Coordinates of C-alpha atoms in Angstrom, one line a residue:
M1411 CA -6.5 -8.7 81.3
C1412 CA -6.9 -6.4 84.3
V1413 CA -10.2 -6.8 86.2
F1414 CA -11.1 -4.9 89.3
K1415 CA -14.2 -4.4 91.5
W1416 CA -15.6 -1.4 89.7
S1417 CA -18.6 0.8 90.4
R1418 CA -20.5 1.6 87.2
Q1419 CA -17.3 1.6 85.1
V1420 CA -16.1 0.7 81.6
I1421 CA -13.4 -1.9 80.8
G1422 CA -11.8 -2.3 77.4
Y1423 CA -9.8 -5.4 76.3
H1424 CA -6.9 -5.7 73.8
E1425 CA -4.1 -8.1 72.9
P1426 CA -0.5 -7.0 73.1
P1427 CA 1.2 -6.0 69.8
P1428 CA 3.1 -8.6 67.8
G1429 CA 6.7 -9.0 68.9
S1430 CA 6.1 -8.5 72.6
S1431 CA 7.5 -11.3 74.8
D1432 CA 5.0 -13.4 76.8
G1433 CA 7.9 -14.3 79.1
D1434 CA 8.5 -10.7 79.8
F1435 CA 4.8 -10.2 80.4
F1436 CA 4.6 -12.8 83.0
A1437 CA 7.9 -11.8 84.6
D1438 CA 6.4 -8.3 85.0
T1439 CA 3.3 -9.8 86.5
V1440 CA 5.4 -11.6 89.1
D1441 CA 7.2 -8.4 90.0
R1442 CA 3.9 -6.6 90.5
V1443 CA 2.5 -9.3 92.7
A1444 CA 5.7 -9.1 94.8
R1445 CA 5.3 -5.4 95.1
Q1446 CA 1.6 -5.3 95.9
G1447 CA 0.9 -8.6 97.6
S1448 CA -1.6 -11.2 96.6
R1449 CA -4.6 -10.3 94.5
T1450 CA -8.1 -11.6 94.0
L1451 CA -8.9 -14.2 91.3
A1452 CA -10.3 -11.5 88.9
E1453 CA -7.2 -9.3 89.4
N1454 CA -4.9 -12.1 88.5
L1455 CA -6.9 -13.1 85.5
A1456 CA -6.7 -9.5 84.3
E1457 CA -2.9 -9.5 84.4
M1458 CA -2.5 -13.0 83.0
V1459 CA -4.4 -12.7 79.7
S1460 CA -2.6 -11.3 76.7
D1461 CA -5.6 -9.2 75.6
G1462 CA -5.8 -5.6 76.5
V1463 CA -8.4 -4.4 79.1
Y1464 CA -9.3 -0.9 80.2
Q1465 CA -11.8 0.6 82.6
L1466 CA -13.6 3.9 81.8
S1467 CA -15.5 6.2 84.1
S1468 CA -18.9 7.6 83.2
D1469 CA -17.2 10.6 81.5
L1470 CA -15.0 8.2 79.5
R1471 CA -11.8 8.7 81.4
F1472 CA -9.4 5.8 82.0
V1473 CA -9.5 4.7 85.6
A1474 CA -7.7 1.3 85.2
V1475 CA -5.8 -0.5 82.4
N1476 CA -3.9 -3.8 82.3
E1477 CA -0.3 -4.2 81.1
A1478 CA -1.3 -5.6 77.7
F1479 CA -3.4 -2.6 76.9
A1480 CA -0.7 -0.2 77.9
A1481 CA 1.8 -2.1 75.8
M1482 CA -0.3 -2.0 72.6
T1483 CA -0.9 1.8 72.9
G1484 CA 2.7 2.7 73.6
Y1485 CA 1.8 4.6 76.8
S1486 CA 2.6 3.7 80.4
R1487 CA -0.3 3.0 82.8
N1488 CA 0.2 6.3 84.6
E1489 CA 0.2 8.2 81.4
L1490 CA -3.3 6.8 80.5
L1491 CA -4.9 7.0 83.9
E1492 CA -7.4 9.9 84.2
E1493 CA -6.9 10.7 80.5
H1494 CA -10.0 11.0 78.3
L1495 CA -10.6 8.2 75.7
S1496 CA -9.9 10.8 73.0
V1497 CA -6.2 10.6 73.9
L1498 CA -6.2 7.4 71.8
F1499 CA -9.3 7.5 69.6
S1500 CA -10.9 9.9 67.2
D1501 CA -14.0 12.0 68.0
E1502 CA -16.0 9.9 65.7
S1503 CA -14.9 6.7 67.5
T1504 CA -15.7 8.3 70.9
E1505 CA -19.2 9.1 69.8
R1506 CA -19.7 5.6 68.5
L1507 CA -18.6 4.2 71.9
E1508 CA -21.0 6.6 73.7
D1509 CA -23.9 5.4 71.5
E1510 CA -23.1 1.8 72.2
I1511 CA -23.1 2.4 76.0
A1512 CA -26.4 4.2 75.7
Q1513 CA -27.9 1.3 73.7
Q1514 CA -26.8 -1.2 76.4
R1515 CA -28.4 0.9 79.1
E1516 CA -31.6 0.5 77.1
L1517 CA -31.0 -3.2 77.5
L1518 CA -30.3 -3.7 73.8
P1519 CA -27.9 -6.5 72.9
P1520 CA -24.2 -5.5 72.8
T1521 CA -22.6 -5.0 69.4
P1522 CA -18.8 -4.9 68.7
I1523 CA -17.8 -1.4 67.5
E1524 CA -14.8 -0.3 65.4
L1525 CA -12.5 2.3 67.0
S1526 CA -9.7 4.1 65.2
G1527 CA -7.0 6.5 66.4
H1528 CA -3.3 6.9 67.1
A1529 CA -0.9 5.2 69.5
A1530 CA 1.7 7.1 71.6
Q1531 CA 4.2 7.6 68.7
G1532 CA 1.4 8.7 66.3
E1533 CA 1.0 5.3 64.5
P1534 CA -2.5 4.6 63.4
I1535 CA -4.4 1.9 65.4
E1536 CA -7.7 0.2 64.7
C1537 CA -9.6 -2.3 66.8
L1538 CA -12.9 -3.9 67.3
V1539 CA -14.2 -3.3 70.9
R1540 CA -16.7 -5.2 72.9
V1541 CA -18.3 -2.9 75.5
S1542 CA -20.3 -3.9 78.6
V1543 CA -22.0 -1.5 81.0
L1544 CA -21.3 -1.9 84.7
S1545 CA -23.4 -0.3 87.4
S1546 CA -23.5 0.0 91.2
D1547 CA -24.8 2.4 93.8
T1548 CA -21.8 4.7 93.3
G1549 CA -22.1 5.6 89.7
Q1550 CA -22.0 4.3 86.1
G1551 CA -19.3 3.3 83.7
S1552 CA -18.3 0.7 81.0
L1553 CA -16.1 -2.3 80.5
G1554 CA -14.5 -2.8 77.0
V1555 CA -12.9 -5.9 75.6
V1556 CA -10.8 -6.1 72.3
R1557 CA -9.5 -9.5 71.1
S1558 CA -6.1 -9.8 69.5
D1559 CA -7.5 -10.8 66.1
D1560 CA -9.4 -7.6 66.0
V1561 CA -6.5 -5.2 66.4
T1562 CA -4.4 -3.7 63.5
Y1563 CA -0.9 -2.4 64.3
P1564 CA 0.8 -0.8 61.3
S1565 CA 3.8 -0.2 63.4
P1566 CA 3.7 -2.1 66.7
H1567 CA 5.4 -1.0 69.9
E1568 CA 6.4 -2.6 73.1
S1569 CA 5.8 -0.9 76.3
T1570 CA 8.3 -1.3 79.1
P1571 CA 6.8 -0.9 82.5
R1572 CA 8.2 2.2 84.3
A1573 CA 9.4 2.4 87.9
D1574 CA 6.6 4.8 88.8
D1575 CA 3.8 2.6 87.4
V1576 CA 1.4 1.8 90.2
L1577 CA -1.7 -0.3 89.9
P1578 CA -4.9 1.6 90.6
S1579 CA -6.7 0.8 93.8
P1580 CA -9.3 -2.0 93.3
L1581 CA -12.8 -0.8 93.2
E1582 CA -15.4 -2.6 95.3
E1583 CA -17.7 -4.6 93.1
E1584 CA -18.7 -8.2 93.0
E1585 CA -16.6 -10.3 90.6
S1586 CA -19.7 -12.0 89.3
E1587 CA -20.6 -8.7 87.7
L1588 CA -17.5 -9.1 85.4
R1589 CA -17.8 -12.7 84.5
H1590 CA -19.9 -12.1 81.4
V1591 CA -17.0 -9.9 80.1
L1592 CA -14.3 -12.5 81.0
D1593 CA -16.3 -15.0 79.0
R1594 CA -15.7 -12.9 75.9
V1595 CA -11.9 -13.2 75.8
S1596 CA -10.3 -15.6 73.2
D1597 CA -8.2 -17.5 75.7
G1598 CA -9.1 -19.9 78.5
F1599 CA -8.7 -19.3 82.2
F1600 CA -10.0 -20.7 85.4
G1601 CA -9.5 -20.3 89.2
L1602 CA -8.7 -22.9 91.8
D1603 CA -8.9 -22.6 95.6
D1604 CA -6.3 -23.9 97.9
E1605 CA -7.9 -27.4 97.8
W1606 CA -7.6 -27.5 94.0
R1607 CA -11.3 -27.0 93.5
F1608 CA -12.7 -25.0 90.5
T1609 CA -14.0 -21.6 91.6
Y1610 CA -14.4 -20.2 88.1
L1611 CA -14.2 -21.1 84.4
N1612 CA -14.7 -18.8 81.5
D1613 CA -16.5 -20.0 78.4
R1614 CA -13.3 -20.8 76.5
A1615 CA -11.9 -22.9 79.4
A1616 CA -15.2 -24.7 79.6
E1617 CA -15.2 -25.4 75.9
V1618 CA -11.6 -26.8 75.9
L1619 CA -12.0 -28.8 79.1
G1620 CA -15.4 -30.2 78.2
F1621 CA -17.2 -29.2 81.3
S1622 CA -19.8 -26.5 81.9
P1623 CA -18.9 -24.0 84.6
E1624 CA -21.8 -25.1 86.7
N1625 CA -20.8 -28.7 86.7
A1626 CA -17.1 -28.0 87.2
T1627 CA -17.4 -25.5 90.0
G1628 CA -16.5 -27.1 93.4
E1629 CA -14.9 -30.1 91.7
V1630 CA -11.3 -31.1 92.3
L1631 CA -9.1 -30.5 89.2
W1632 CA -7.2 -33.8 89.6
D1633 CA -10.5 -35.8 90.0
L1634 CA -11.8 -34.4 86.7
F1635 CA -8.5 -34.9 85.0
P1636 CA -6.6 -37.9 86.5
E1637 CA -4.4 -38.0 83.4
A1638 CA -2.8 -34.7 84.6
V1639 CA -1.4 -36.4 87.7
G1640 CA 2.4 -36.7 87.2
S1641 CA 2.3 -34.3 84.2
P1642 CA 4.4 -31.1 83.8
F1643 CA 1.2 -29.2 84.3
R1644 CA 0.7 -30.6 87.8
R1645 CA 4.3 -30.1 88.8
N1646 CA 4.2 -26.4 87.7
C1647 CA 0.9 -25.9 89.6
L1648 CA 2.3 -27.4 92.8
R1649 CA 5.5 -25.4 92.6
A1650 CA 3.5 -22.1 92.0
M1651 CA 1.3 -22.8 94.9
R1652 CA 4.1 -23.9 97.2
E1653 CA 6.5 -21.1 96.3
Q1654 CA 3.8 -18.5 95.6
E1655 CA 5.5 -17.6 92.3
S1656 CA 4.0 -17.4 88.8
A1657 CA 5.2 -19.8 86.1
S1658 CA 4.6 -20.1 82.4
F1659 CA 5.2 -23.2 80.2
E1660 CA 3.7 -25.3 77.3
A1661 CA 1.9 -28.5 77.9
F1662 CA 0.3 -31.2 75.7
F1663 CA -3.4 -32.1 76.3
P1664 CA -3.9 -35.6 75.1
P1665 CA -7.7 -35.6 74.9
L1666 CA -7.6 -32.8 72.4
N1667 CA -4.3 -33.8 70.8
S1668 CA -3.3 -30.1 71.2
W1669 CA -0.6 -28.0 72.8
F1670 CA -1.4 -25.2 75.1
E1671 CA 0.6 -22.2 76.4
V1672 CA -0.1 -22.1 80.1
S1673 CA 0.5 -19.6 82.9
V1674 CA -0.3 -20.1 86.5
S1675 CA -0.3 -17.5 89.2
P1676 CA -1.0 -17.8 92.9
S1677 CA -3.7 -15.6 94.5
V1678 CA -5.1 -15.0 98.0
T1679 CA -7.6 -17.8 97.6
G1680 CA -5.7 -20.3 95.4
L1681 CA -4.4 -20.4 91.9
S1682 CA -5.3 -18.6 88.6
V1683 CA -4.6 -20.6 85.4
Y1684 CA -4.5 -19.0 82.0
F1685 CA -4.0 -21.0 78.7
R1686 CA -4.3 -20.6 75.0
D1687 CA -4.1 -23.2 72.2
V1688 CA -0.7 -22.9 70.5
T1689 CA -1.0 -26.1 68.4
E1690 CA -1.1 -24.2 65.1
R1691 CA 1.8 -22.0 66.2
R1692 CA 3.9 -25.1 67.2
E1693 CA 3.0 -26.8 63.9
R1694 CA 4.1 -23.7 62.0
Q1695 CA 7.3 -23.5 64.0
Q1696 CA 7.9 -27.2 63.4
A1697 CA 7.2 -26.7 59.7
V1698 CA 9.8 -23.8 59.7
R1699 CA 12.3 -26.0 61.5
D1700 CA 11.7 -28.8 59.0
R1701 CA 12.0 -26.4 56.1
E1702 CA 15.2 -25.0 57.6
R1703 CA 16.6 -28.6 58.0
E1704 CA 15.5 -29.3 54.4
L1705 CA 17.2 -26.2 53.1
E1706 CA 20.3 -26.9 55.1
A1707 CA 20.4 -30.4 53.7
H1708 CA 19.9 -29.1 50.2
K1709 CA 22.6 -26.5 50.8
D1710 CA 25.0 -29.2 51.9
Y1711 CA 24.0 -31.3 48.9
V1712 CA 24.7 -28.4 46.5
N1713 CA 28.0 -27.6 48.2
D1714 CA 29.0 -31.3 47.9
V1715 CA 28.1 -31.3 44.2
L1716 CA 29.9 -28.0 43.5
N1717 CA 33.0 -29.1 45.4
A1718 CA 33.0 -32.4 43.5
I1719 CA 33.4 -30.4 40.2
D1720 CA 36.9 -30.2 38.9
D1721 CA 36.1 -26.9 37.2
L1722 CA 36.2 -23.6 39.0
F1723 CA 32.8 -22.4 40.1
Y1724 CA 32.2 -18.9 41.3
V1725 CA 29.5 -16.2 41.9
I1726 CA 30.2 -12.5 41.4
D1727 CA 28.0 -9.6 42.5
R1728 CA 27.5 -6.3 40.7
A1729 CA 30.2 -4.7 42.8
G1730 CA 32.7 -7.2 41.4
R1731 CA 33.1 -9.2 44.6
F1732 CA 33.2 -12.9 45.1
R1733 CA 30.1 -14.1 46.8
R1734 CA 30.8 -17.8 46.5
W1735 CA 33.3 -20.3 45.1
N1736 CA 34.0 -24.0 45.3
E1737 CA 37.1 -26.0 46.5
S1738 CA 38.5 -26.1 43.0
V1739 CA 39.1 -22.4 43.0
R1740 CA 41.2 -22.8 46.1
S1741 CA 43.0 -25.9 44.9
V1742 CA 43.8 -24.5 41.4
T1743 CA 44.9 -21.0 42.5
G1744 CA 46.5 -22.0 45.8
Y1745 CA 44.9 -19.1 47.7
S1746 CA 42.9 -19.4 50.9
D1747 CA 39.3 -18.3 51.3
E1748 CA 40.4 -15.1 53.1
E1749 CA 42.9 -14.3 50.3
L1750 CA 40.3 -15.0 47.6
E1751 CA 37.8 -12.7 49.3
E1752 CA 40.3 -9.9 49.6
M1753 CA 41.7 -10.3 46.0
G1754 CA 38.3 -10.5 44.2
P1755 CA 37.7 -12.0 40.8
L1756 CA 40.4 -9.9 39.0
G1757 CA 43.1 -10.3 41.7
F1758 CA 44.6 -13.5 40.3
I1759 CA 44.1 -12.7 36.6
V1760 CA 47.4 -11.9 34.9
E1761 CA 47.8 -8.2 34.4
A1762 CA 47.7 -8.4 30.6
D1763 CA 44.2 -10.0 30.6
R1764 CA 42.6 -8.0 33.5
E1765 CA 41.1 -5.3 31.3
R1766 CA 39.6 -7.8 28.9
V1767 CA 38.1 -9.9 31.7
A1768 CA 36.7 -6.8 33.4
G1769 CA 35.0 -5.8 30.1
S1770 CA 33.6 -9.3 29.8
I1771 CA 32.1 -9.2 33.3
G1772 CA 30.4 -5.9 32.4
E1773 CA 29.2 -7.2 29.1
T1774 CA 27.8 -10.4 30.8
F1775 CA 25.7 -8.3 33.1
K1776 CA 24.3 -6.5 30.0
T1777 CA 23.6 -9.5 27.8
G1778 CA 23.1 -12.2 30.3
N1779 CA 25.8 -14.5 29.0
G1780 CA 29.6 -14.3 28.6
R1781 CA 32.7 -16.3 27.5
V1782 CA 36.3 -15.2 27.8
E1783 CA 39.7 -16.9 27.9
A1784 CA 42.4 -15.5 30.2
S1785 CA 45.3 -16.7 32.2
I1786 CA 45.5 -16.8 36.0
R1787 CA 48.6 -16.6 38.1
T1788 CA 48.6 -19.1 41.0
K1789 CA 50.0 -18.4 44.5
G1790 CA 53.0 -20.4 43.5
G1791 CA 53.7 -18.2 40.4
E1792 CA 52.4 -20.7 37.8
T1793 CA 50.4 -19.3 34.8
V1794 CA 47.3 -21.4 33.9
P1795 CA 45.0 -20.6 30.9
I1796 CA 41.3 -20.7 31.8
E1797 CA 38.2 -20.5 29.8
F1798 CA 35.4 -18.7 31.7
V1799 CA 31.8 -19.2 30.8
A1800 CA 29.2 -17.3 32.8
S1801 CA 25.5 -16.4 33.0
V1802 CA 23.5 -13.9 35.0
I1803 CA 21.3 -15.2 37.7
E1804 CA 18.8 -13.6 40.1
T1805 CA 18.8 -14.4 43.8
P1806 CA 15.7 -14.8 45.9
A1807 CA 16.4 -11.2 47.1
D1808 CA 16.2 -10.0 43.4
E1809 CA 19.9 -9.4 43.2
R1810 CA 21.5 -9.9 39.8
M1811 CA 24.8 -11.8 40.0
I1812 CA 27.0 -13.8 37.7
A1813 CA 27.5 -17.5 38.1
G1814 CA 30.3 -19.0 36.1
I1815 CA 32.5 -22.0 35.4
G1816 CA 36.2 -21.7 34.8
R1817 CA 38.0 -24.6 33.0
D1818 CA 41.7 -25.3 32.7
I1819 CA 42.4 -25.4 29.0
S1820 CA 46.1 -26.1 29.1
E1821 CA 45.7 -29.6 27.6
R1822 CA 43.2 -28.3 25.0
N1823 CA 45.6 -25.6 24.0
Q1824 CA 48.4 -28.1 23.7
R1825 CA 46.2 -30.4 21.5
Q1826 CA 45.2 -27.4 19.4
R1827 CA 48.9 -26.4 18.9
R1828 CA 49.8 -30.0 18.0
L1829 CA 46.9 -30.2 15.6
E1830 CA 47.8 -26.9 14.0
E1831 CA 51.4 -28.1 13.6
S1832 CA 50.2 -31.4 12.2
N1833 CA 47.9 -29.7 9.7
E1834 CA 50.7 -27.4 8.7
R1835 CA 53.0 -30.3 8.1
L1836 CA 50.2 -32.1 6.1
E1837 CA 49.6 -29.0 4.0
Q1838 CA 53.3 -28.7 3.3
F1839 CA 53.5 -32.4 2.4
A1840 CA 50.4 -32.2 0.2
Y1841 CA 51.8 -29.1 -1.6
A1842 CA 55.3 -30.7 -2.0
A1843 CA 53.8 -34.1 -3.2
S1844 CA 51.4 -32.6 -5.6
H1845 CA 54.1 -30.2 -6.9
D1846 CA 56.6 -32.9 -7.3
L1847 CA 54.1 -35.1 -9.1
Q1848 CA 53.5 -32.5 -11.8
E1849 CA 56.8 -33.0 -13.5
P1850 CA 56.7 -36.8 -14.2
L1851 CA 53.0 -36.5 -15.1
R1852 CA 53.7 -33.8 -17.6
M1853 CA 56.4 -36.2 -19.1
V1854 CA 53.9 -39.0 -19.3
S1855 CA 51.4 -36.8 -21.0
S1856 CA 54.0 -35.5 -23.5
Y1857 CA 55.2 -38.9 -24.5
L1858 CA 51.6 -40.1 -24.9
Q1859 CA 50.9 -37.2 -27.2
L1860 CA 54.1 -38.1 -29.3
I1861 CA 53.0 -41.7 -29.6
E1862 CA 49.6 -40.6 -30.8
E1863 CA 51.1 -38.1 -33.4
R1864 CA 53.8 -40.5 -34.7
Y1865 CA 52.2 -43.9 -34.5
G1866 CA 48.5 -43.2 -34.3
D1867 CA 47.9 -44.4 -37.9
A1868 CA 49.7 -47.7 -37.2
L1869 CA 47.5 -48.6 -34.2
D1870 CA 44.5 -50.7 -34.6
D1871 CA 41.2 -49.9 -32.9
D1872 CA 42.2 -51.6 -29.6
G1873 CA 45.5 -49.8 -29.6
Q1874 CA 43.9 -46.4 -30.2
E1875 CA 41.4 -47.1 -27.4
F1876 CA 44.2 -48.0 -25.0
L1877 CA 46.0 -44.8 -25.9
D1878 CA 42.9 -42.8 -25.3
F1879 CA 42.5 -44.3 -21.8
A1880 CA 46.1 -43.5 -21.0
V1881 CA 45.7 -39.9 -22.1
D1882 CA 42.4 -39.5 -20.2
G1883 CA 44.0 -41.0 -17.1
A1884 CA 46.9 -38.6 -17.3
D1885 CA 44.5 -35.6 -17.7
R1886 CA 42.5 -36.8 -14.7
M1887 CA 45.6 -37.2 -12.7
C1888 CA 46.5 -33.6 -13.4
E1889 CA 43.0 -32.5 -12.2
M1890 CA 43.4 -34.5 -9.0
I1891 CA 46.8 -33.0 -8.3
D1892 CA 45.5 -29.5 -9.0
G1893 CA 42.5 -30.2 -6.7
L1894 CA 44.8 -31.5 -4.0
L1895 CA 46.9 -28.4 -4.2
A1896 CA 43.8 -26.2 -3.9
Y1897 CA 42.5 -28.3 -1.0
S1898 CA 45.8 -27.9 0.9
R1899 CA 45.8 -24.2 0.5
I1900 CA 42.3 -23.5 1.8
E1901 CA 43.6 -22.4 5.2
S1902 CA 47.1 -21.2 4.4
E1903 CA 46.3 -19.1 1.3
G1904 CA 42.8 -18.0 2.0
D1905 CA 42.0 -14.2 2.0
S1906 CA 40.7 -12.4 5.1
F1907 CA 36.9 -12.2 5.6
E1908 CA 34.9 -9.3 4.4
P1909 CA 31.3 -8.5 3.4
V1910 CA 30.5 -10.4 0.2
E1911 CA 27.4 -10.0 -2.0
L1912 CA 26.3 -13.5 -3.0
E1913 CA 24.3 -12.3 -6.0
A1914 CA 27.5 -10.8 -7.5
V1915 CA 29.3 -14.1 -6.8
I1916 CA 26.6 -16.1 -8.6
E1917 CA 26.8 -13.8 -11.6
D1918 CA 30.6 -14.3 -11.9
V1919 CA 30.2 -18.1 -11.6
Q1920 CA 27.5 -18.1 -14.3
D1921 CA 29.8 -16.1 -16.6
A1922 CA 32.6 -18.6 -16.0
L1923 CA 30.3 -21.6 -16.7
Q1924 CA 28.5 -20.0 -19.7
M1925 CA 29.9 -22.5 -22.2
M1926 CA 28.9 -25.4 -20.0
C1927 CA 25.5 -23.9 -19.4
D1928 CA 25.0 -23.6 -23.2
E1929 CA 26.2 -27.1 -23.8
H1930 CA 23.8 -28.6 -21.2
R1931 CA 21.0 -26.0 -21.9
A1932 CA 21.0 -25.4 -18.2
E1933 CA 18.5 -23.0 -16.5
I1934 CA 19.9 -21.4 -13.3
T1935 CA 17.5 -19.3 -11.2
T1936 CA 18.1 -17.5 -7.8
D1937 CA 16.1 -15.9 -5.1
S1938 CA 17.2 -12.6 -3.5
L1939 CA 20.6 -13.5 -2.0
P1940 CA 22.2 -11.8 1.1
H1941 CA 25.5 -10.3 2.0
V1942 CA 27.7 -12.7 4.1
E1943 CA 31.0 -12.4 5.9
G1944 CA 33.6 -14.5 4.0
D1945 CA 36.4 -15.0 1.5
R1946 CA 35.1 -13.9 -1.9
G1947 CA 37.4 -16.1 -3.9
Q1948 CA 36.6 -19.2 -1.9
L1949 CA 32.9 -18.5 -2.0
R1950 CA 33.2 -18.2 -5.8
Q1951 CA 34.9 -21.6 -5.9
L1952 CA 32.2 -23.1 -3.6
F1953 CA 29.3 -22.0 -5.9
Q1954 CA 31.2 -23.0 -9.0
N1955 CA 31.8 -26.5 -7.8
L1956 CA 28.2 -26.9 -6.7
L1957 CA 26.7 -25.6 -10.0
D1958 CA 29.2 -27.7 -12.0
N1959 CA 28.2 -30.8 -9.9
A1960 CA 24.5 -30.1 -10.5
M1961 CA 24.9 -29.8 -14.3
A1962 CA 27.2 -32.9 -14.4
N1963 CA 24.5 -35.0 -12.6
S1964 CA 21.5 -33.7 -14.4
G1965 CA 20.9 -36.8 -16.4
D1966 CA 19.3 -36.6 -19.9
A1967 CA 17.1 -33.7 -19.2
P1968 CA 18.3 -30.1 -19.3
P1969 CA 19.5 -29.0 -15.8
E1970 CA 17.2 -26.9 -13.7
I1971 CA 19.0 -25.4 -10.8
H1972 CA 17.7 -23.0 -8.2
V1973 CA 19.7 -21.1 -5.5
S1974 CA 17.9 -19.7 -2.4
A1975 CA 18.7 -18.4 1.1
E1976 CA 17.0 -17.9 4.5
R1977 CA 18.1 -16.3 7.8
V1978 CA 18.6 -18.7 10.7
G1979 CA 19.7 -16.9 13.8
E1980 CA 23.1 -15.2 13.2
R1981 CA 23.7 -17.2 10.0
W1982 CA 22.4 -17.6 6.5
L1983 CA 21.2 -21.0 5.2
V1984 CA 21.9 -21.2 1.5
S1985 CA 20.6 -24.0 -0.7
V1986 CA 21.4 -25.2 -4.3
R1987 CA 18.6 -27.4 -5.6
D1988 CA 18.8 -29.5 -8.8
E1989 CA 16.3 -31.8 -10.6
G1990 CA 19.0 -34.4 -11.6
I1991 CA 19.6 -38.0 -11.0
G1992 CA 19.9 -37.7 -7.2
I1993 CA 22.1 -39.5 -4.7
D1994 CA 21.6 -42.5 -2.6
P1995 CA 21.2 -41.3 1.1
A1996 CA 23.7 -43.9 2.1
D1997 CA 26.3 -42.0 0.2
A1998 CA 25.3 -38.5 1.5
D1999 CA 28.3 -38.2 3.8
R2000 CA 30.9 -40.0 1.6
I2001 CA 30.6 -37.6 -1.3
F2002 CA 32.2 -34.9 0.8
E2003 CA 35.4 -36.9 1.4
V2004 CA 38.6 -36.4 -0.7
F2005 CA 38.7 -38.6 -3.9
Q2006 CA 35.3 -40.1 -3.2
S2007 CA 33.5 -39.3 -6.5
L2008 CA 30.5 -41.5 -7.2
D2009 CA 31.4 -41.5 -10.9
G2010 CA 32.6 -44.7 -12.5
P2011 CA 36.1 -45.1 -13.9
D2012 CA 35.0 -44.1 -17.3
E2013 CA 33.2 -40.9 -16.1
N2014 CA 34.4 -37.4 -15.4
G2015 CA 35.1 -36.2 -11.9
S2016 CA 38.2 -36.0 -9.8
G2017 CA 36.5 -36.6 -6.5
I2018 CA 37.9 -33.4 -5.0
G2019 CA 35.1 -30.8 -5.8
L2020 CA 32.7 -31.5 -3.0
A2021 CA 35.5 -32.1 -0.5
L2022 CA 36.7 -28.6 -1.4
C2023 CA 33.2 -27.2 -0.8
K2024 CA 33.1 -28.8 2.7
R2025 CA 36.6 -27.4 3.5
I2026 CA 35.5 -23.9 2.4
V2027 CA 32.3 -23.9 4.4
E2028 CA 34.0 -25.2 7.5
R2029 CA 36.6 -22.4 7.2
H2030 CA 33.6 -20.0 7.3
G2031 CA 32.4 -21.6 10.6
G2032 CA 29.5 -23.4 8.9
S2033 CA 28.4 -26.9 7.8
I2034 CA 27.3 -28.5 4.6
W2035 CA 25.0 -31.4 3.8
V2036 CA 22.8 -32.9 1.1
D2037 CA 19.2 -34.0 1.0
S2038 CA 18.5 -36.4 -1.9
Q2039 CA 16.9 -39.5 -3.2
V2040 CA 17.9 -41.5 -6.3
G2041 CA 16.0 -40.1 -9.3
D2042 CA 14.6 -37.1 -7.3
G2043 CA 17.3 -34.5 -7.6
A2044 CA 19.5 -33.2 -4.8
T2045 CA 19.6 -30.1 -2.5
F2046 CA 23.0 -29.1 -1.2
S2047 CA 22.6 -26.8 1.9
F2048 CA 25.3 -24.9 3.8
T2049 CA 25.5 -22.1 6.4
L2050 CA 27.5 -18.9 6.2
P2051 CA 27.9 -16.1 8.7
A2052 CA 25.7 -13.0 8.3
V2053 CA 27.2 -9.5 8.1
G2054 CA 26.8 -7.9 11.5
D2055 CA 23.1 -7.3 12.2
D2056 CA 22.2 -7.4 8.5
G2057 CA 18.8 -9.0 8.3
E2058 CA 18.5 -9.4 4.6

C-alpha cells in the first residue's frame, strides 16, 4: 500500500492479482528503496502491503499509486499517473465514486462502493472500494482502499515494473490524517523506531497482538513479547535494521497458534513490519502435500500389485498407444519399455492376427468390453498364444481408455488338445465296443427265440419266466448299446447349428409318440415357443426323451405335460413340467449320468435317455437341471441359445 503526505487527495487500495509473487513484490520494494533512499513509515507501509492503493486529485486523476494497484490493473505506474479514473472504470462507476466523496464531505459515514471497468488488456475487473476524503489548505481529494477479497479478476495479469517508473514526489500532509485508512486494510502492520519502540499499529495488528495502539505506542517490542527473543522474527528484524535491507519470511506465533507471513523494511526512523495470517494457507498446502504423499503411496501400491500379477496388464488410449503396462508385459515379450512404447499394442502381435486384434480394440471402445485370442511374437522369436480380456475405463480427465489383461493360454490349449484327443479316442472306443457287442448279442437273442419256439411247451412256469427274463435282458442290452452309440456320436456326428422353430420340433415329437400318448392317455400342452440356434435332429431327440420320460413316470394317473419358454438374457429357458411321481432331490444330479436309471431291474429304461439330454444341451452351450419332490411331479429345465436379436 502506497501512502504519501497528500493535500486533499483520494487514495484507493487493492490487492495484487492471483499468481503474483510476494517475493518479487518485496524484491522490487528493496530496489526502489535503494534508488530513492529511505522513506517515512507511511511510505514503507504503502509499499509493503499486498493491497492496492491509489491517490486521486479533486478532479479524479491519479496522482499516486502503489505497486500492487499497478500490478492488478496491468498498467505501469507512469501510465496511470495524471490519467482520469475513467481510464479504468466506467462512467457509472465514476459517478458513484463522486457521490460517495460528496456524502463524506457532508460528514455522512463512509460506505463501500462497487466499481467496474476494464484492465489494461481489456479484461473486466470489479472491486469494492472504501473511499476516504482528505483535506488540507492546498485543495481537496480522496483516498480509496480495496481489499483483496473484494476484487474479481476474470483474467489476472502481473505487472512488471518498468525502468522508467518513478515514485511520485511525497505530498506534505500529516501521517495521522491517513491512519484511519490504514486501519481498514486486511493485513497487520506496525512501525518501530530505532530503539524498537512501537510508533504505530493498525487495527489488524492491534487485534492480532492483543494490545490497543494507545497502550502499545512507546513500548519496546521485546518487552511486550519476550517470547520473540531468540526467534527467527527477531533475527530477521535485527538483520534488516543492521543491513538496511528488507526481508520477508514466515514465522509461527505461539500465543495464537498461527503462522504469519512477515515482511520487514527499514525506514528513516526505524522499521516497518507487515504481516498476514497464513495459517489456513499453510494448512491447505500441508493438506495438499499429505494428499500428494497419499496418492504417491497409493500409486506405488497399485504398481506393486500390478507388477505382482503374472498376467499381462496394459492400458491403451483411443489413438492405439500404450499408456501403461506392468512388468509381466516386459518379461513375457522380452521388449524394453522404450521398445514397447515405440511398437504399440499391435507391434508384437503376429501378422496373421493383427487385423483381428485391431478390430477387437475398436469394438471394445464401442461396446465397453472385449475378448480376443491372438498370438504374440517375443523378442526372441517365440510365438505365445494369449487371451486378451479388456474393458473401457474413464480417467479423471474424462478420457476413455481400454484396460486389459492378457493371459498365456499355452498350457490351456495343450490341455484342450489332449482332452479333445482323449474324447475322440473314447468316442472311437465306445463306437467300436458297442458295434462289436451287437453281433454276439444278436446271437444270444436268436438262440433265445429258438428255445422259446421249440421248447416253450416243454417248460414249466418257472422255466418260462426265466426265459422271459433272458429275452428282456437281451432287448434292454440292445437298447443300451444303441444308446451308447448315440451318446458317443453327439459331437462327432451332430449337424451344424441353424435357426430351429421349437413348436415344429414338438409337433414332430408328438407325432412320433402318438401311440404312446394314446396308450397313456397323455395330455401335452405348450406355450408359444421360440426359435433357437441349434441342431434340429438333436433337439428333436432332446424333447422326445423328456416327453417319453414324463409319460413313463406319470404313475397311475394320465400324464399331464406342459412345455413353456422364457427369455433370459441371450438365451431361452425351456421347461418341461409333468404331474407324475416325482424324483427325490438327492437323485437330481445322478439321473443325468450314463446308465443311472432310477427304475428297478424289472422296469423299463436303459439309463441313457437323460444322459443324452444333458450331452445335447451342453453341446448347445447350455445347462439342464430338474426341480422335483417325490409325489409332486418334476420340471426339467434347460437353456438354449437365441437366434440373433430375436426377442420372441
